PDB file of C-alpha atoms in Angstrom:
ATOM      1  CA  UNK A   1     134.896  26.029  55.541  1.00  0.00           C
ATOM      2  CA  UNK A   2     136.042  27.782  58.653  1.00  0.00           C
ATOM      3  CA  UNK A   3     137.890  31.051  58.498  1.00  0.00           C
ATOM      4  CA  UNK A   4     139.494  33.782  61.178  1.00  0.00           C
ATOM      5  CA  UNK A   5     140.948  36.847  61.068  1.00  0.00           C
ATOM      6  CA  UNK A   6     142.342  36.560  64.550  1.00  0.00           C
ATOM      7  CA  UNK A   7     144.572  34.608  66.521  1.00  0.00           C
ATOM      8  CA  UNK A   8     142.748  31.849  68.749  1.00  0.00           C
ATOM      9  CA  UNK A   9     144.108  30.215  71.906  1.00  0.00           C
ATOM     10  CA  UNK A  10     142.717  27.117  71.715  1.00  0.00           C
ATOM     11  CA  UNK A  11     143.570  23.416  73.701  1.00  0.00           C
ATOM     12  CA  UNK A  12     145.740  21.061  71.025  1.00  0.00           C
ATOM     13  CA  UNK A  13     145.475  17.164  71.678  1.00  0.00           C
ATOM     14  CA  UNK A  14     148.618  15.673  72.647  1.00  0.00           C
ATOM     15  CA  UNK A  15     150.000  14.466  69.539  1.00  0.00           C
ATOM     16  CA  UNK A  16     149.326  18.115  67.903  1.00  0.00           C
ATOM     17  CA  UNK A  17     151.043  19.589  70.527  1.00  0.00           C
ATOM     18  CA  UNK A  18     154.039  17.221  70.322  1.00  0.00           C
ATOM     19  CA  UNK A  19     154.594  18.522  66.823  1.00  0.00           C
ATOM     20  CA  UNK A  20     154.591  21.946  67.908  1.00  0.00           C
ATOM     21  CA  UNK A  21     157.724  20.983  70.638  1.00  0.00           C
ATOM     22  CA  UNK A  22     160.372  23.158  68.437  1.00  0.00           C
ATOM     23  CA  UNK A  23     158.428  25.947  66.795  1.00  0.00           C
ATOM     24  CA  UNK A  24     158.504  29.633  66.888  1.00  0.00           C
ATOM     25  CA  UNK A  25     155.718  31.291  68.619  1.00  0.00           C
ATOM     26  CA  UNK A  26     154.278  32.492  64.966  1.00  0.00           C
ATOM     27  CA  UNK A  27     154.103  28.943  64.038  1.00  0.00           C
ATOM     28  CA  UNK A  28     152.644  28.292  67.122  1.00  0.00           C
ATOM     29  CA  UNK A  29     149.997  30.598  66.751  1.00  0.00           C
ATOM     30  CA  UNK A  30     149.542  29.871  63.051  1.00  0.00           C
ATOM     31  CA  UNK A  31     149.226  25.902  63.626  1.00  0.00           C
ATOM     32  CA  UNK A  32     146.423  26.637  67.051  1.00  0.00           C
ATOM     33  CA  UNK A  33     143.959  28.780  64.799  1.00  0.00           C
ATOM     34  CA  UNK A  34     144.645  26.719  62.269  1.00  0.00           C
ATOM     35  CA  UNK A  35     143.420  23.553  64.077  1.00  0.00           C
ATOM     36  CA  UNK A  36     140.659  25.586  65.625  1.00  0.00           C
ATOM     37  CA  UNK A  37     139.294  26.799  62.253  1.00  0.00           C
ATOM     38  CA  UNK A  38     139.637  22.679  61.584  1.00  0.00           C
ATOM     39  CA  UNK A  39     137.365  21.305  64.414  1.00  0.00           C
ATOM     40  CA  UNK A  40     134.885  24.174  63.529  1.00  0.00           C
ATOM     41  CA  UNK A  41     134.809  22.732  59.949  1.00  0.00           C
ATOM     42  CA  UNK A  42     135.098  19.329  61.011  1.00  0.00           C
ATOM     43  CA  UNK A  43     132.053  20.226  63.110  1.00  0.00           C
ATOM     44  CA  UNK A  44     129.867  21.146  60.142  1.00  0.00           C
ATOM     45  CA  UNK A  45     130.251  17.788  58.933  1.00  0.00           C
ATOM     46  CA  UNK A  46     128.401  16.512  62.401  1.00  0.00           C
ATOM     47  CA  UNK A  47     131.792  15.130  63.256  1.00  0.00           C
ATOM     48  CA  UNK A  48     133.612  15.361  66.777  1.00  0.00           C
ATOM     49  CA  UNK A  49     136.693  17.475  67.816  1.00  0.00           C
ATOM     50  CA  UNK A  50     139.822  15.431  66.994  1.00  0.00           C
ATOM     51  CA  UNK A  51     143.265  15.646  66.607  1.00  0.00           C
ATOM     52  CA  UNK A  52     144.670  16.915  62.912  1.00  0.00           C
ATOM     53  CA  UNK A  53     148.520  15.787  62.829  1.00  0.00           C
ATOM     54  CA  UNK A  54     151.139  16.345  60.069  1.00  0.00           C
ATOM     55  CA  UNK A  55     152.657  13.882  57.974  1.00  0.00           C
ATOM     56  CA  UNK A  56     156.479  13.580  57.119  1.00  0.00           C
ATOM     57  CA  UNK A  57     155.682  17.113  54.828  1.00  0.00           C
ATOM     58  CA  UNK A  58     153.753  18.798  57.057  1.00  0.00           C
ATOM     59  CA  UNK A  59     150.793  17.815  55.447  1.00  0.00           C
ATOM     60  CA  UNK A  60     147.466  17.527  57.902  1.00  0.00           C
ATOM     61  CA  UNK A  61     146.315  13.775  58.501  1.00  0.00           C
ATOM     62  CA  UNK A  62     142.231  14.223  58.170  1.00  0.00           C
ATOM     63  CA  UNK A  63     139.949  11.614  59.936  1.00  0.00           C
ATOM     64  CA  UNK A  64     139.418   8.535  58.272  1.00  0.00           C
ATOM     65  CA  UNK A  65     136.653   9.255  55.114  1.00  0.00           C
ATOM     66  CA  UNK A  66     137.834  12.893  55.568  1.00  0.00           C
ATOM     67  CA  UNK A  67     139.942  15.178  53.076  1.00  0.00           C
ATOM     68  CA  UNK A  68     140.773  18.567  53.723  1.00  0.00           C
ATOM     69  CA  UNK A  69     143.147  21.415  53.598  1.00  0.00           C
ATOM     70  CA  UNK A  70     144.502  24.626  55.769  1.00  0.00           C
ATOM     71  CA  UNK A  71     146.286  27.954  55.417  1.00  0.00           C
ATOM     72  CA  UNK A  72     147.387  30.715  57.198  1.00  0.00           C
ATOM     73  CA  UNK A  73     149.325  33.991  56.278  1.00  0.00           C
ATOM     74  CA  UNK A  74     149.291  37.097  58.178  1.00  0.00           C
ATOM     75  CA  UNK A  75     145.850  38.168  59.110  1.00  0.00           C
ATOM     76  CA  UNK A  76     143.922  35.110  58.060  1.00  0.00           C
ATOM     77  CA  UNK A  77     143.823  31.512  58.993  1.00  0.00           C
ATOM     78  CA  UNK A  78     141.136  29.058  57.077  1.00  0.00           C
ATOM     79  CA  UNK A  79     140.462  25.431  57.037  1.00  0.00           C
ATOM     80  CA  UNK A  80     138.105  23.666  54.543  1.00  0.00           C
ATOM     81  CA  UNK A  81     136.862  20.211  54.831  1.00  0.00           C
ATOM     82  CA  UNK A  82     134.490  17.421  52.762  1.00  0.00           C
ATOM     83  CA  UNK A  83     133.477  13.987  53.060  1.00  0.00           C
ATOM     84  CA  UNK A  84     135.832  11.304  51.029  1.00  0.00           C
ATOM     85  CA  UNK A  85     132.740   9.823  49.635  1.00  0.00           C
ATOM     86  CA  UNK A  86     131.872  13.445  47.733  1.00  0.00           C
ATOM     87  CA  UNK A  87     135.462  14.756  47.305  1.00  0.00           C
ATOM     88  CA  UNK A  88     138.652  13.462  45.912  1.00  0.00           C
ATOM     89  CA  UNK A  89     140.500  16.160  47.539  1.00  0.00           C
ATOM     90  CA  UNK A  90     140.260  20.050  48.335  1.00  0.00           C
ATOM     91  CA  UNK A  91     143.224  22.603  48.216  1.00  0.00           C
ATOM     92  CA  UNK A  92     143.146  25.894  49.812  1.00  0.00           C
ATOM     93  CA  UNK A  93     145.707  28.308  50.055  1.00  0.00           C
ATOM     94  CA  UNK A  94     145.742  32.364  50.994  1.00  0.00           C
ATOM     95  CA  UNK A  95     148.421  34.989  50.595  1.00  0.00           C
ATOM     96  CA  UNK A  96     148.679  38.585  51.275  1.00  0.00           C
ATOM     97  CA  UNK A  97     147.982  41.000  48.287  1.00  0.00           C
ATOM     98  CA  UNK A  98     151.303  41.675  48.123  1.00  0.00           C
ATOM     99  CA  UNK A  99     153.933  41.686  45.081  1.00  0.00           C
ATOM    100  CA  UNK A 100     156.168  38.655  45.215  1.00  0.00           C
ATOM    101  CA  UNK A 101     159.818  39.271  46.152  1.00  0.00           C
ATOM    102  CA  UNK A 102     162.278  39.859  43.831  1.00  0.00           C
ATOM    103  CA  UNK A 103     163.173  36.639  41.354  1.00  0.00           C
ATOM    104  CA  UNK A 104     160.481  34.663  42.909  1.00  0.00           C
ATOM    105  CA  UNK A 105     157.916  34.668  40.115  1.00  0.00           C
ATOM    106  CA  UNK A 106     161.048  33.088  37.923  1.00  0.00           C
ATOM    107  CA  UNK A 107     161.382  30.505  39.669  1.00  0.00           C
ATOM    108  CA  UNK A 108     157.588  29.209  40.338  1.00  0.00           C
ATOM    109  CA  UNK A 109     156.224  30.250  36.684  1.00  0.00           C
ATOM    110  CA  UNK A 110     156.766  29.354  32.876  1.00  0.00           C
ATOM    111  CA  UNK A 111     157.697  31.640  30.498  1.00  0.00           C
ATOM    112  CA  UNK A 112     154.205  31.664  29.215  1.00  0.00           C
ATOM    113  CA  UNK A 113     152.637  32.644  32.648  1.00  0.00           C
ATOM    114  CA  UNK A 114     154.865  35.772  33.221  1.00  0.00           C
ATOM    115  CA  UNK A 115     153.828  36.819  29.962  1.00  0.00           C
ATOM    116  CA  UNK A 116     150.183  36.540  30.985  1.00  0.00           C
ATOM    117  CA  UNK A 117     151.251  37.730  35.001  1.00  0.00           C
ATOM    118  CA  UNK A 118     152.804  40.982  33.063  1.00  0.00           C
ATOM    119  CA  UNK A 119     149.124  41.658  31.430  1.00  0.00           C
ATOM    120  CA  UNK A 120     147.376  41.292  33.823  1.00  0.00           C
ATOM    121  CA  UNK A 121     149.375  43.610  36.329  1.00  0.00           C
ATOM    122  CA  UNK A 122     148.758  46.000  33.569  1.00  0.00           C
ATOM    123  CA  UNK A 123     145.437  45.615  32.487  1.00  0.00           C
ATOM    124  CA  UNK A 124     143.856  44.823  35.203  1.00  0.00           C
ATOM    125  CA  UNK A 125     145.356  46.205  38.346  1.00  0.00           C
ATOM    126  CA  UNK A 126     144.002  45.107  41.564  1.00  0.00           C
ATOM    127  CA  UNK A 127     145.087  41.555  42.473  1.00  0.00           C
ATOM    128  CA  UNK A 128     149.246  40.832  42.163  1.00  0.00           C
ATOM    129  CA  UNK A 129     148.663  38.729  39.866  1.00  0.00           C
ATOM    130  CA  UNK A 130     152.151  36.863  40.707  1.00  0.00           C
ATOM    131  CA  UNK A 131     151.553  36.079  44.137  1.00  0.00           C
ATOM    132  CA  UNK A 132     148.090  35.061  42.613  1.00  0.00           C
ATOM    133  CA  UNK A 133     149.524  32.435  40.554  1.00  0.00           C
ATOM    134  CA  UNK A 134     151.655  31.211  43.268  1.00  0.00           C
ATOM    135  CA  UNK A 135     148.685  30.915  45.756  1.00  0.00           C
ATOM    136  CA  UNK A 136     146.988  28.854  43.075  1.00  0.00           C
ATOM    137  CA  UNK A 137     149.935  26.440  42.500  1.00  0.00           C
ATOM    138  CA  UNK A 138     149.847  26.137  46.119  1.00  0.00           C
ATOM    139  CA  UNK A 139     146.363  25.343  46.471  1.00  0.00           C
ATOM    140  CA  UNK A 140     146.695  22.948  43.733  1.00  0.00           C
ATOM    141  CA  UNK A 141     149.933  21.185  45.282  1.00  0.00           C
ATOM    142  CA  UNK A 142     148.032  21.087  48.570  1.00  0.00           C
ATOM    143  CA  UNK A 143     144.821  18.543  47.003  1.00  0.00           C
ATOM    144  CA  UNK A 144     147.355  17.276  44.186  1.00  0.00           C
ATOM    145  CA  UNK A 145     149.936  15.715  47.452  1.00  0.00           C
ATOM    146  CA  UNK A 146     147.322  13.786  49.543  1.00  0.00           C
ATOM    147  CA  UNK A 147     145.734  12.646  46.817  1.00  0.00           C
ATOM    148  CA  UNK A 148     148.358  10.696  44.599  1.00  0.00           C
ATOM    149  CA  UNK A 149     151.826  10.802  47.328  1.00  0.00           C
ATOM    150  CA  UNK A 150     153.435  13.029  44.365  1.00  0.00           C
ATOM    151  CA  UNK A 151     155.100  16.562  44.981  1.00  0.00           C
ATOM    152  CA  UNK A 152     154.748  18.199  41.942  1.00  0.00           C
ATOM    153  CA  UNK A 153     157.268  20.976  40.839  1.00  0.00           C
ATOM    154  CA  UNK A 154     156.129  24.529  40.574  1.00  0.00           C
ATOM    155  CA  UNK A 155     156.573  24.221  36.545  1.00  0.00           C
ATOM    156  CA  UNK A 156     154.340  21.040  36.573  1.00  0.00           C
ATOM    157  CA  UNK A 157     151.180  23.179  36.880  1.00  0.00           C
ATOM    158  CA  UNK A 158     149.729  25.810  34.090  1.00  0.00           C
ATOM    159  CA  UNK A 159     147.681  28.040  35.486  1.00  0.00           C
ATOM    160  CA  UNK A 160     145.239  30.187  33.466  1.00  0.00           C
ATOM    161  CA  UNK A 161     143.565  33.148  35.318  1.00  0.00           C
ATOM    162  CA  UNK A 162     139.112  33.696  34.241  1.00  0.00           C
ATOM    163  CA  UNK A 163     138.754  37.170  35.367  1.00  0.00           C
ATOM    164  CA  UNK A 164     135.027  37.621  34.866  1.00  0.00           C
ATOM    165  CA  UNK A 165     134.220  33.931  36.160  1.00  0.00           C
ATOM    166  CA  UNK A 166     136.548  34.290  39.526  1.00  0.00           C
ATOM    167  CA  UNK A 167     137.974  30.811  37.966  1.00  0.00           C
ATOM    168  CA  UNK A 168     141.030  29.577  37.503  1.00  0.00           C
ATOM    169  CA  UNK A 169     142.600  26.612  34.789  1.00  0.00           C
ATOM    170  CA  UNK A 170     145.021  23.893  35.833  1.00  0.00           C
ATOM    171  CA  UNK A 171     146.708  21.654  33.282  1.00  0.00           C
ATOM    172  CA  UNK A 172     148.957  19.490  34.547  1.00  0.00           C
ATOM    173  CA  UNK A 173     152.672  18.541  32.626  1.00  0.00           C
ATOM    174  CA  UNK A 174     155.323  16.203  32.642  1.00  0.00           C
ATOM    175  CA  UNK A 175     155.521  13.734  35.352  1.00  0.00           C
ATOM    176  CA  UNK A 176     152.631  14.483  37.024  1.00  0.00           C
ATOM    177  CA  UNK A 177     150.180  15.335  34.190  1.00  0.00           C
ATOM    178  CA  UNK A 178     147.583  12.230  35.162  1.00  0.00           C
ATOM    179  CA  UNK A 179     148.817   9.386  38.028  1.00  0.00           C
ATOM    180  CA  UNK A 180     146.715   6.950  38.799  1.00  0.00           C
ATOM    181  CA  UNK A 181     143.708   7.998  36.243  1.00  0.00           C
ATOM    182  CA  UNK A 182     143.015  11.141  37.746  1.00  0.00           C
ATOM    183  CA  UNK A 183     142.675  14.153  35.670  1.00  0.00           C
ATOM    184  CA  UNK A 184     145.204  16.360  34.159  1.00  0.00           C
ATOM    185  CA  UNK A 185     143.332  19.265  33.505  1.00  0.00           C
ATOM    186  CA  UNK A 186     141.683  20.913  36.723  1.00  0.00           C
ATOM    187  CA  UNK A 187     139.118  24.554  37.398  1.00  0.00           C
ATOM    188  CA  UNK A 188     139.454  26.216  40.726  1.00  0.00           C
ATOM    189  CA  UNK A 189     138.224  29.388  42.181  1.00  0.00           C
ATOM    190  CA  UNK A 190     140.115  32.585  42.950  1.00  0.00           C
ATOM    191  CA  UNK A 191     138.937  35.738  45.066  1.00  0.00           C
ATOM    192  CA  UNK A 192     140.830  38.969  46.269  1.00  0.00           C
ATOM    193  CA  UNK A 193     139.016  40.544  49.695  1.00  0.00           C
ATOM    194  CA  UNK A 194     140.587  42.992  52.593  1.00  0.00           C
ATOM    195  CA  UNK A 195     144.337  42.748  51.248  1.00  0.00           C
ATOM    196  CA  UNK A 196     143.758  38.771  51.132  1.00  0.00           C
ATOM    197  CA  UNK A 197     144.412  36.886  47.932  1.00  0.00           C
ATOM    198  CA  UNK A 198     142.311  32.925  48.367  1.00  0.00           C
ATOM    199  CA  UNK A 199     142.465  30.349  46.189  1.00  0.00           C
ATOM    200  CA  UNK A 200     140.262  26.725  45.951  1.00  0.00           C
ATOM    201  CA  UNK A 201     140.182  23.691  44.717  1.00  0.00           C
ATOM    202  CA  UNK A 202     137.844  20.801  45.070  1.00  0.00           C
ATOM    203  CA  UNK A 203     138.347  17.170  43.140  1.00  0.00           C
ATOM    204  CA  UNK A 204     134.893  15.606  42.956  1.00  0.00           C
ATOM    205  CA  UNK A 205     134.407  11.892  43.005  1.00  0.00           C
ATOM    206  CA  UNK A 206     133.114  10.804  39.549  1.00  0.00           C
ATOM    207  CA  UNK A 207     129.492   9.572  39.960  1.00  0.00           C
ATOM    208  CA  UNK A 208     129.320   5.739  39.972  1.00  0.00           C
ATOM    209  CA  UNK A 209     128.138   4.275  36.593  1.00  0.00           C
ATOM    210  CA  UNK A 210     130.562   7.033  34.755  1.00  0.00           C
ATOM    211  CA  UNK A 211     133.437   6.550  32.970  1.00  0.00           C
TER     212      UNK A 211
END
């Protein structure tokens, strides 16, 4: 993984620059550090500086035998990489420690996860635990998308929050719960640092041999 705090001003190759012909200079800025942080992770693989593009969703296009994933709020850009032959996919996603608007955490939980959101901003104060759950959605969407071509629905994912582990639990409903074989129950990682909320999560490949 490669992380910054700070903006970079870095060269984009011509088709990552195309894609940048209409944006806003924070988008701008967001989508160069976000590419740098890329090659730099890219580049702990032993692999060379390439271009990243976006798909029809915005989604980055890794190298061939390459997944990966990138985020960027205010203060933080990260990218996180790993070779297809080890990974399945990886999600990452970061959000300011911050309290989610008004009416937001309605629409992106179940009824059972603002119960648990409403604990845990009680009992254990620290992390907003709604914009929490929402990062980890998001880092789930972000593997779950490249990975099976399905957008799932904020209310497709369960998310259950391990505070002494720094883990979170995925299951997976309706539509989406397992395409293709792949699993419908997944564990990710969670962390709260400087005012920055991070999620993670990384698919494995199952081990040949293994059912």
């Amino acid at each position: 993984m490669a992380a910054t705090r700070s903006e970079i001003e870095a060269p984009l190759f011509r088709g990552e620059a195309l894609a940048l012909r209409s944006a806003v200079e924070s988008r701008r800025r967001e989508f160069i550090t976000g590419r740098a942080c890329a090659r730099e992770a890219l580049g702990g693989l032993g692999l060379p500086a390439t271009a990243v593009l976006v798909d029809a969703f915005g989604a980055p296009r890794w190298p061939v035998g390459v997944v990966g994933s990138i985020t960027h709020c205010t203060g933080y850009r990260a990218a996180a990489v790993g070779r297809a032959t080890d990974f399945a996919a990886i999600g990452i996603d970061a959000e300011p420690n911050l309290r989610l608007p008004a009416g937001v955490l309605g629409a992106i939980a179940l009824p059972v996860e603002r119960e648990r959101v409403g604990r845990l901003l009680h009992e254990a104060p620290g992390p907003c635990w709604d914009r929490l759950l929402f990062s980890a959605k998001e880092a789930v969407f972000k593997a779950w998308y490249p990975m099976t071509g399905a957008k799932p629905d904020f209310h497709h994912a369960e998310v259950t929050f391990e505070l002494e582990s720094g883990r979170f639990r995925v299951r997976l409903r309706g539509p989406h719960r397992s395409p293709r074989g792949n699993p419908s129950r997944l564990v990710g990682r969670w962390a709260v640092a400087a005012g920055i909320l991070a999620t993670a999560i990384a698919l494995s490949r199952p081990c040949r041999g293994t059912s």
